[in-house]
Amino acid sequence: MLLYRSVQFPSLQISILSSIFPSILTMLSLFAHLSLTPSSRPDNPTHNPKLHSNPTHLRKDPILTRQQNEFDLAGKNYSGAGASPEEERSSIPDGLRRELMPEHVAVIMDGNRRWARMRGLPSGSGYEAGIRAFRVLVELCCKWGIRVLTVFAFSSDNWVRPKMEVDFLMNLFEKGIKAELDNFMREDIKVSIIGDPSKLPTSLQRLIARVEKNTKHNTGLHLVVAVNYSGKYDIVQACQSIAQKVKDGLIEPEEINESSIEQELETNCAEYPYPDLLIRTSGELRVSNFFLWQLAYTELFFSKSHWPDFGEADFVEALVSFQQRQRRYGGYK
Amino acid sequence: MYLGGEMQKAKAITLYQIAQIGHLGLLLLWHLVHLIVNIWYFALGLGQTLESYLISSGLLKRYNSLDSNRVRYLAIVVDSEEACQTSKVLELLQHLENIGIKHVCLYDPEGLLKKSKEAIFEKLTRVKLYEEATKSDSLVRKHITLELASFSDGKKAVAEAANYLYKKNYIGGEQKEFICSESSIDEALKAIGCAHADPDLLLVYGPARCHLGFPAWRLRYTEIVHMGPLKSMKLGSLIKAIYNFTKVHQNYGT
C-alpha cells in the first residue's frame, strides 16, 4: 500500500536519523534486559512496591497512550448497535487516529463501466458491483464514526448517456433504495438526496420523498446522495433563492454575500456541509462538476482503483493521507 | 512459608522482566517500522528527483514531444506562505514560458501575488497582465498572459454576480419572473469584470492537497494535480504534470 506524502529531503533525513537512534537505544536496552539474570539485577533504590505488587503495570509508552486516547475520545456508537468501548477502540484500523477522522467524506464513484469493460462484462454489471462497494463504504463510515458521507451517484451532465443506460441506472437507484430502506432504519442512517429531482422518474421521486421522511429523525451517519446534481446547478439555485428572498422582502439586498449563498446551497442540509475529504476513484484528477463551492479547503484524494474495487484498504489509504496533511483553512489553525 | 514467599517474589520479578522485555520488543518494532517507512519515502524522493533531472535534461525522450498547446489555460495555486517566495514564483513562470504555456492564472488565497505584481513584471519582460494583453492580438501572440487571482475573485465574485442579477431583474422597470441559469451567471460575471476562462489544468503548490478557494465557478472539468511545496518545485515535475495532462481523455459526463 503506497501512502502519498510530500517529499522534503532535509526533513526526511532528520526523520530517518530520529528513527535510527531510538531504535539503537531500544535494542541496547533489550539486550541489557535479556543478559541480566534475576539474581544479578541490582537493587533499584527507587523500587516502587506498587510495581512489585502489580507486575503488569507499565510506564507510559506511545502505543498504549495512543490507544488510551482513542478509547477516551471514542464516545460514539459507530455501529449504531451499542458497541462496547473495547469494540469501538478496536474498530479503528491501526495507523488511523479517531480524533483526526474527517467529519464529512465525499466520494465520486467513478470507473464502474471501465471495471466491467476490463472483465468483458456489460456496463450494468459494473454498476451492480459499484452498489456492493457503496454498501461496504457506508458500513465503514458507520463503524469509524464519520458523520456525513456524500456520494455522487448521477451528474446532470450524465443525461447525454445512452437512454438504455440512464434508464438502467434510474431503475438501479430505485431498487437499491428500496432494498436498503430497512437497513437505513436499523443502522440509524439519515438519508438526504440532493440535486434537481424534476427530471427523475415519478416513482423514484416518490421513493426519495418517502425515504427522506422516514429517516429524517435518525441520528447516525448522514448519507447524502447526489442525483442529477451539479456544482454549477447548486450555485445557480442558491443565487435564484437569494434573489427571490430579497424580492419577497425576507432579506435585505445588502445581505447578498458569500454567507447567504452558502446557506442556500443544497449541502446545507448536513450538519457538516463542507467535505473534509473528497475521494475520486479510477485515477481521474478532476471533480467533474461535483461540489465546486464546497471544496475550497477539502483534501482531494485521487485513487487509481475503479469504484467496484474500492474497498477498506483503499479507504484506509485515503484516510491516512488525510490525517497526514497540514490543513490551514486559509491560514487560521 | 518463608521459602514460599521467596518463590512468589522470584516469580513476580521474572514476570515483570518478561513484561519489560516484551514492552521493549514492541517499542523496537515500532521504531523499526518508522525507520522502514522513512527509508521508503527517502528512496521514493530520490527516485522522483532522479526522474525530474532526467526529464529536464531531455534524456527521457517521450517528454521531449510535449504538446504545450493542449494546455490552453494553466492555473497555479500557491499557498500564501509560499507566495512570499517571489524568486520561486518567478522561476516557475520562467519554466512555464520555456515550456510554451501561453495563458497562466496565478492564485493565492490572500492576494500576496497581486501585491508582488510589480516585482513579477519587472523581472519577466515577456509576461503581460491578462487584461492588458487581451486588448491587442499581437501582445497575446508574443507574450505569456498572466492573471493574478485571490480568494476575493471566487466566492465574493459570485455573490456580486448574484447581486448584479437581482438589481438587473428586480429593481426598477418592469419586474418579470427571473430564472437564474448558468449562462446568466456567466453574463453577470462578465459584467462585473470577473469572467475568465476555465483552466484546463490546475497545479497546486503547498502542503495541503486542496485548491485553497480557487474560483469555484471555473473548476468544473479542470484537472487538479498536487505538486508539493513550492520550494521543492522542479522543472522535471512540471513537465511531467503537463505531459500527463496532454494524455488525458475527458468524456465530460458521457
PDB file of N, CA, C and O in Angstrom, chain A residues 179-223:
ATOM      1  N   ALA A 179     -34.285  -1.659  -1.341  1.00  0.00           N
ATOM      2  CA  ALA A 179     -33.633  -2.793  -0.666  1.00  0.00           C
ATOM      3  C   ALA A 179     -32.936  -2.348   0.617  1.00  0.00           C
ATOM      4  O   ALA A 179     -32.834  -3.123   1.568  1.00  0.00           O
ATOM      5  N   GLU A 180     -32.463  -1.109   0.643  1.00  0.00           N
ATOM      6  CA  GLU A 180     -31.673  -0.650   1.789  1.00  0.00           C
ATOM      7  C   GLU A 180     -32.491   0.094   2.844  1.00  0.00           C
ATOM      8  O   GLU A 180     -31.952   0.456   3.897  1.00  0.00           O
ATOM      9  N   LEU A 181     -33.755   0.312   2.581  1.00  0.00           N
ATOM     10  CA  LEU A 181     -34.547   1.157   3.493  1.00  0.00           C
ATOM     11  C   LEU A 181     -34.564   0.600   4.919  1.00  0.00           C
ATOM     12  O   LEU A 181     -34.351   1.335   5.891  1.00  0.00           O
ATOM     13  N   ASP A 182     -34.782  -0.718   5.024  1.00  0.00           N
ATOM     14  CA  ASP A 182     -34.788  -1.328   6.364  1.00  0.00           C
ATOM     15  C   ASP A 182     -33.421  -1.196   7.023  1.00  0.00           C
ATOM     16  O   ASP A 182     -33.311  -0.964   8.236  1.00  0.00           O
ATOM     17  N   ASN A 183     -32.389  -1.363   6.234  1.00  0.00           N
ATOM     18  CA  ASN A 183     -31.021  -1.260   6.742  1.00  0.00           C
ATOM     19  C   ASN A 183     -30.752   0.149   7.264  1.00  0.00           C
ATOM     20  O   ASN A 183     -30.121   0.326   8.310  1.00  0.00           O
ATOM     21  N   PHE A 184     -31.233   1.147   6.527  1.00  0.00           N
ATOM     22  CA  PHE A 184     -31.032   2.534   6.970  1.00  0.00           C
ATOM     23  C   PHE A 184     -31.685   2.749   8.331  1.00  0.00           C
ATOM     24  O   PHE A 184     -31.117   3.391   9.218  1.00  0.00           O
ATOM     25  N   MET A 185     -32.881   2.210   8.511  1.00  0.00           N
ATOM     26  CA  MET A 185     -33.578   2.409   9.791  1.00  0.00           C
ATOM     27  C   MET A 185     -32.845   1.673  10.902  1.00  0.00           C
ATOM     28  O   MET A 185     -32.667   2.179  12.001  1.00  0.00           O
ATOM     29  N   ARG A 186     -32.396   0.442  10.600  1.00  0.00           N
ATOM     30  CA  ARG A 186     -31.712  -0.365  11.611  1.00  0.00           C
ATOM     31  C   ARG A 186     -30.406   0.278  12.033  1.00  0.00           C
ATOM     32  O   ARG A 186     -30.044   0.270  13.201  1.00  0.00           O
ATOM     33  N   GLU A 187     -29.681   0.842  11.057  1.00  0.00           N
ATOM     34  CA  GLU A 187     -28.372   1.427  11.366  1.00  0.00           C
ATOM     35  C   GLU A 187     -28.474   2.905  11.741  1.00  0.00           C
ATOM     36  O   GLU A 187     -27.444   3.557  11.896  1.00  0.00           O
ATOM     37  N   ASP A 188     -29.698   3.406  11.855  1.00  0.00           N
ATOM     38  CA  ASP A 188     -29.903   4.791  12.294  1.00  0.00           C
ATOM     39  C   ASP A 188     -29.291   5.796  11.316  1.00  0.00           C
ATOM     40  O   ASP A 188     -28.763   6.833  11.718  1.00  0.00           O
ATOM     41  N   ILE A 189     -29.381   5.470  10.014  1.00  0.00           N
ATOM     42  CA  ILE A 189     -28.787   6.331   8.982  1.00  0.00           C
ATOM     43  C   ILE A 189     -29.848   7.304   8.468  1.00  0.00           C
ATOM     44  O   ILE A 189     -30.961   6.909   8.141  1.00  0.00           O
ATOM     45  N   LYS A 190     -29.469   8.556   8.421  1.00  0.00           N
ATOM     46  CA  LYS A 190     -30.354   9.578   7.851  1.00  0.00           C
ATOM     47  C   LYS A 190     -29.995   9.744   6.386  1.00  0.00           C
ATOM     48  O   LYS A 190     -28.814   9.849   6.048  1.00  0.00           O
ATOM     49  N   VAL A 191     -30.994   9.762   5.525  1.00  0.00           N
ATOM     50  CA  VAL A 191     -30.733   9.839   4.085  1.00  0.00           C
ATOM     51  C   VAL A 191     -31.280  11.149   3.535  1.00  0.00           C
ATOM     52  O   VAL A 191     -32.412  11.532   3.828  1.00  0.00           O
ATOM     53  N   SER A 192     -30.442  11.843   2.755  1.00  0.00           N
ATOM     54  CA  SER A 192     -30.909  13.034   2.037  1.00  0.00           C
ATOM     55  C   SER A 192     -30.478  12.889   0.588  1.00  0.00           C
ATOM     56  O   SER A 192     -29.397  12.369   0.309  1.00  0.00           O
ATOM     57  N   ILE A 193     -31.331  13.367  -0.307  1.00  0.00           N
ATOM     58  CA  ILE A 193     -30.983  13.338  -1.738  1.00  0.00           C
ATOM     59  C   ILE A 193     -30.868  14.786  -2.197  1.00  0.00           C
ATOM     60  O   ILE A 193     -31.770  15.603  -1.958  1.00  0.00           O
ATOM     61  N   ILE A 194     -29.759  15.121  -2.824  1.00  0.00           N
ATOM     62  CA  ILE A 194     -29.592  16.474  -3.356  1.00  0.00           C
ATOM     63  C   ILE A 194     -29.505  16.407  -4.868  1.00  0.00           C
ATOM     64  O   ILE A 194     -29.140  15.388  -5.442  1.00  0.00           O
ATOM     65  N   GLY A 195     -29.861  17.498  -5.512  1.00  0.00           N
ATOM     66  CA  GLY A 195     -29.901  17.545  -6.970  1.00  0.00           C
ATOM     67  C   GLY A 195     -31.298  17.942  -7.414  1.00  0.00           C
ATOM     68  O   GLY A 195     -32.200  18.113  -6.600  1.00  0.00           O
ATOM     69  N   ASP A 196     -31.452  18.103  -8.706  1.00  0.00           N
ATOM     70  CA  ASP A 196     -32.730  18.523  -9.262  1.00  0.00           C
ATOM     71  C   ASP A 196     -33.616  17.296  -9.490  1.00  0.00           C
ATOM     72  O   ASP A 196     -33.348  16.502 -10.387  1.00  0.00           O
ATOM     73  N   PRO A 197     -34.670  17.114  -8.687  1.00  0.00           N
ATOM     74  CA  PRO A 197     -35.464  15.892  -8.823  1.00  0.00           C
ATOM     75  C   PRO A 197     -36.449  15.912  -9.995  1.00  0.00           C
ATOM     76  O   PRO A 197     -37.024  14.887 -10.333  1.00  0.00           O
ATOM     77  N   SER A 198     -36.618  17.082 -10.621  1.00  0.00           N
ATOM     78  CA  SER A 198     -37.714  17.222 -11.592  1.00  0.00           C
ATOM     79  C   SER A 198     -37.561  16.305 -12.801  1.00  0.00           C
ATOM     80  O   SER A 198     -38.548  15.914 -13.411  1.00  0.00           O
ATOM     81  N   LYS A 199     -36.321  15.952 -13.156  1.00  0.00           N
ATOM     82  CA  LYS A 199     -36.134  15.108 -14.343  1.00  0.00           C
ATOM     83  C   LYS A 199     -36.135  13.620 -14.015  1.00  0.00           C
ATOM     84  O   LYS A 199     -36.036  12.781 -14.908  1.00  0.00           O
ATOM     85  N   LEU A 200     -36.221  13.279 -12.741  1.00  0.00           N
ATOM     86  CA  LEU A 200     -36.178  11.866 -12.352  1.00  0.00           C
ATOM     87  C   LEU A 200     -37.549  11.231 -12.576  1.00  0.00           C
ATOM     88  O   LEU A 200     -38.577  11.925 -12.555  1.00  0.00           O
ATOM     89  N   PRO A 201     -37.600   9.905 -12.770  1.00  0.00           N
ATOM     90  CA  PRO A 201     -38.896   9.233 -12.901  1.00  0.00           C
ATOM     91  C   PRO A 201     -39.766   9.509 -11.678  1.00  0.00           C
ATOM     92  O   PRO A 201     -39.262   9.609 -10.552  1.00  0.00           O
ATOM     93  N   THR A 202     -41.078   9.587 -11.901  1.00  0.00           N
ATOM     94  CA  THR A 202     -42.016   9.948 -10.814  1.00  0.00           C
ATOM     95  C   THR A 202     -41.933   8.956  -9.661  1.00  0.00           C
ATOM     96  O   THR A 202     -41.976   9.356  -8.480  1.00  0.00           O
ATOM     97  N   SER A 203     -41.798   7.678  -9.999  1.00  0.00           N
ATOM     98  CA  SER A 203     -41.748   6.661  -8.943  1.00  0.00           C
ATOM     99  C   SER A 203     -40.505   6.864  -8.074  1.00  0.00           C
ATOM    100  O   SER A 203     -40.557   6.700  -6.848  1.00  0.00           O
ATOM    101  N   LEU A 204     -39.418   7.243  -8.695  1.00  0.00           N
ATOM    102  CA  LEU A 204     -38.186   7.485  -7.937  1.00  0.00           C
ATOM    103  C   LEU A 204     -38.336   8.737  -7.069  1.00  0.00           C
ATOM    104  O   LEU A 204     -37.895   8.763  -5.921  1.00  0.00           O
ATOM    105  N   GLN A 205     -38.985   9.744  -7.602  1.00  0.00           N
ATOM    106  CA  GLN A 205     -39.210  10.962  -6.816  1.00  0.00           C
ATOM    107  C   GLN A 205     -40.033  10.645  -5.564  1.00  0.00           C
ATOM    108  O   GLN A 205     -39.731  11.125  -4.461  1.00  0.00           O
ATOM    109  N   ARG A 206     -41.068   9.813  -5.744  1.00  0.00           N
ATOM    110  CA  ARG A 206     -41.920   9.457  -4.588  1.00  0.00           C
ATOM    111  C   ARG A 206     -41.131   8.652  -3.568  1.00  0.00           C
ATOM    112  O   ARG A 206     -41.256   8.866  -2.355  1.00  0.00           O
ATOM    113  N   LEU A 207     -40.311   7.738  -4.071  1.00  0.00           N
ATOM    114  CA  LEU A 207     -39.499   6.913  -3.169  1.00  0.00           C
ATOM    115  C   LEU A 207     -38.503   7.772  -2.397  1.00  0.00           C
ATOM    116  O   LEU A 207     -38.291   7.577  -1.196  1.00  0.00           O
ATOM    117  N   ILE A 208     -37.899   8.737  -3.070  1.00  0.00           N
ATOM    118  CA  ILE A 208     -36.940   9.634  -2.417  1.00  0.00           C
ATOM    119  C   ILE A 208     -37.624  10.403  -1.289  1.00  0.00           C
ATOM    120  O   ILE A 208     -37.105  10.495  -0.170  1.00  0.00           O
ATOM    121  N   ALA A 209     -38.824  10.914  -1.593  1.00  0.00           N
ATOM    122  CA  ALA A 209     -39.556  11.672  -0.574  1.00  0.00           C
ATOM    123  C   ALA A 209     -39.858  10.773   0.626  1.00  0.00           C
ATOM    124  O   ALA A 209     -39.729  11.187   1.791  1.00  0.00           O
ATOM    125  N   ARG A 210     -40.211   9.514   0.342  1.00  0.00           N
ATOM    126  CA  ARG A 210     -40.550   8.585   1.426  1.00  0.00           C
ATOM    127  C   ARG A 210     -39.330   8.268   2.284  1.00  0.00           C
ATOM    128  O   ARG A 210     -39.412   8.301   3.521  1.00  0.00           O
ATOM    129  N   VAL A 211     -38.212   7.988   1.643  1.00  0.00           N
ATOM    130  CA  VAL A 211     -37.040   7.587   2.425  1.00  0.00           C
ATOM    131  C   VAL A 211     -36.499   8.775   3.231  1.00  0.00           C
ATOM    132  O   VAL A 211     -36.035   8.610   4.365  1.00  0.00           O
ATOM    133  N   GLU A 212     -36.607   9.973   2.664  1.00  0.00           N
ATOM    134  CA  GLU A 212     -36.149  11.152   3.422  1.00  0.00           C
ATOM    135  C   GLU A 212     -37.047  11.383   4.632  1.00  0.00           C
ATOM    136  O   GLU A 212     -36.580  11.698   5.735  1.00  0.00           O
ATOM    137  N   LYS A 213     -38.335  11.193   4.420  1.00  0.00           N
ATOM    138  CA  LYS A 213     -39.280  11.414   5.529  1.00  0.00           C
ATOM    139  C   LYS A 213     -39.084  10.360   6.628  1.00  0.00           C
ATOM    140  O   LYS A 213     -39.047  10.689   7.812  1.00  0.00           O
ATOM    141  N   ASN A 214     -38.903   9.100   6.207  1.00  0.00           N
ATOM    142  CA  ASN A 214     -38.787   8.015   7.196  1.00  0.00           C
ATOM    143  C   ASN A 214     -37.502   8.102   8.003  1.00  0.00           C
ATOM    144  O   ASN A 214     -37.459   7.663   9.149  1.00  0.00           O
ATOM    145  N   THR A 215     -36.454   8.643   7.389  1.00  0.00           N
ATOM    146  CA  THR A 215     -35.153   8.627   8.072  1.00  0.00           C
ATOM    147  C   THR A 215     -34.766   9.984   8.656  1.00  0.00           C
ATOM    148  O   THR A 215     -33.669  10.120   9.197  1.00  0.00           O
ATOM    149  N   LYS A 216     -35.642  10.965   8.589  1.00  0.00           N
ATOM    150  CA  LYS A 216     -35.203  12.322   8.961  1.00  0.00           C
ATOM    151  C   LYS A 216     -34.874  12.466  10.443  1.00  0.00           C
ATOM    152  O   LYS A 216     -34.126  13.350  10.828  1.00  0.00           O
ATOM    153  N   HIS A 217     -35.402  11.574  11.275  1.00  0.00           N
ATOM    154  CA  HIS A 217     -35.108  11.689  12.709  1.00  0.00           C
ATOM    155  C   HIS A 217     -33.950  10.797  13.133  1.00  0.00           C
ATOM    156  O   HIS A 217     -33.604  10.744  14.320  1.00  0.00           O
ATOM    157  N   ASN A 218     -33.359  10.080  12.186  1.00  0.00           N
ATOM    158  CA  ASN A 218     -32.210   9.227  12.529  1.00  0.00           C
ATOM    159  C   ASN A 218     -31.012  10.094  12.874  1.00  0.00           C
ATOM    160  O   ASN A 218     -30.821  11.177  12.318  1.00  0.00           O
ATOM    161  N   THR A 219     -30.194   9.595  13.797  1.00  0.00           N
ATOM    162  CA  THR A 219     -29.102  10.426  14.321  1.00  0.00           C
ATOM    163  C   THR A 219     -27.716   9.843  14.044  1.00  0.00           C
ATOM    164  O   THR A 219     -26.714  10.367  14.511  1.00  0.00           O
ATOM    165  N   GLY A 220     -27.659   8.774  13.285  1.00  0.00           N
ATOM    166  CA  GLY A 220     -26.360   8.180  12.988  1.00  0.00           C
ATOM    167  C   GLY A 220     -25.718   8.864  11.790  1.00  0.00           C
ATOM    168  O   GLY A 220     -25.811  10.079  11.615  1.00  0.00           O
ATOM    169  N   LEU A 221     -25.102   8.067  10.945  1.00  0.00           N
ATOM    170  CA  LEU A 221     -24.471   8.593   9.729  1.00  0.00           C
ATOM    171  C   LEU A 221     -25.511   9.319   8.876  1.00  0.00           C
ATOM    172  O   LEU A 221     -26.627   8.838   8.687  1.00  0.00           O
ATOM    173  N   HIS A 222     -25.105  10.489   8.358  1.00  0.00           N
ATOM    174  CA  HIS A 222     -25.977  11.205   7.415  1.00  0.00           C
ATOM    175  C   HIS A 222     -25.480  10.892   6.011  1.00  0.00           C
ATOM    176  O   HIS A 222     -24.392  11.303   5.618  1.00  0.00           O
ATOM    177  N   LEU A 223     -26.269  10.122   5.291  1.00  0.00           N
ATOM    178  CA  LEU A 223     -25.907   9.729   3.930  1.00  0.00           C
ATOM    179  C   LEU A 223     -26.577  10.679   2.943  1.00  0.00           C
ATOM    180  O   LEU A 223     -27.806  10.774   2.901  1.00  0.00           O
TER     181      LEU A 223
END
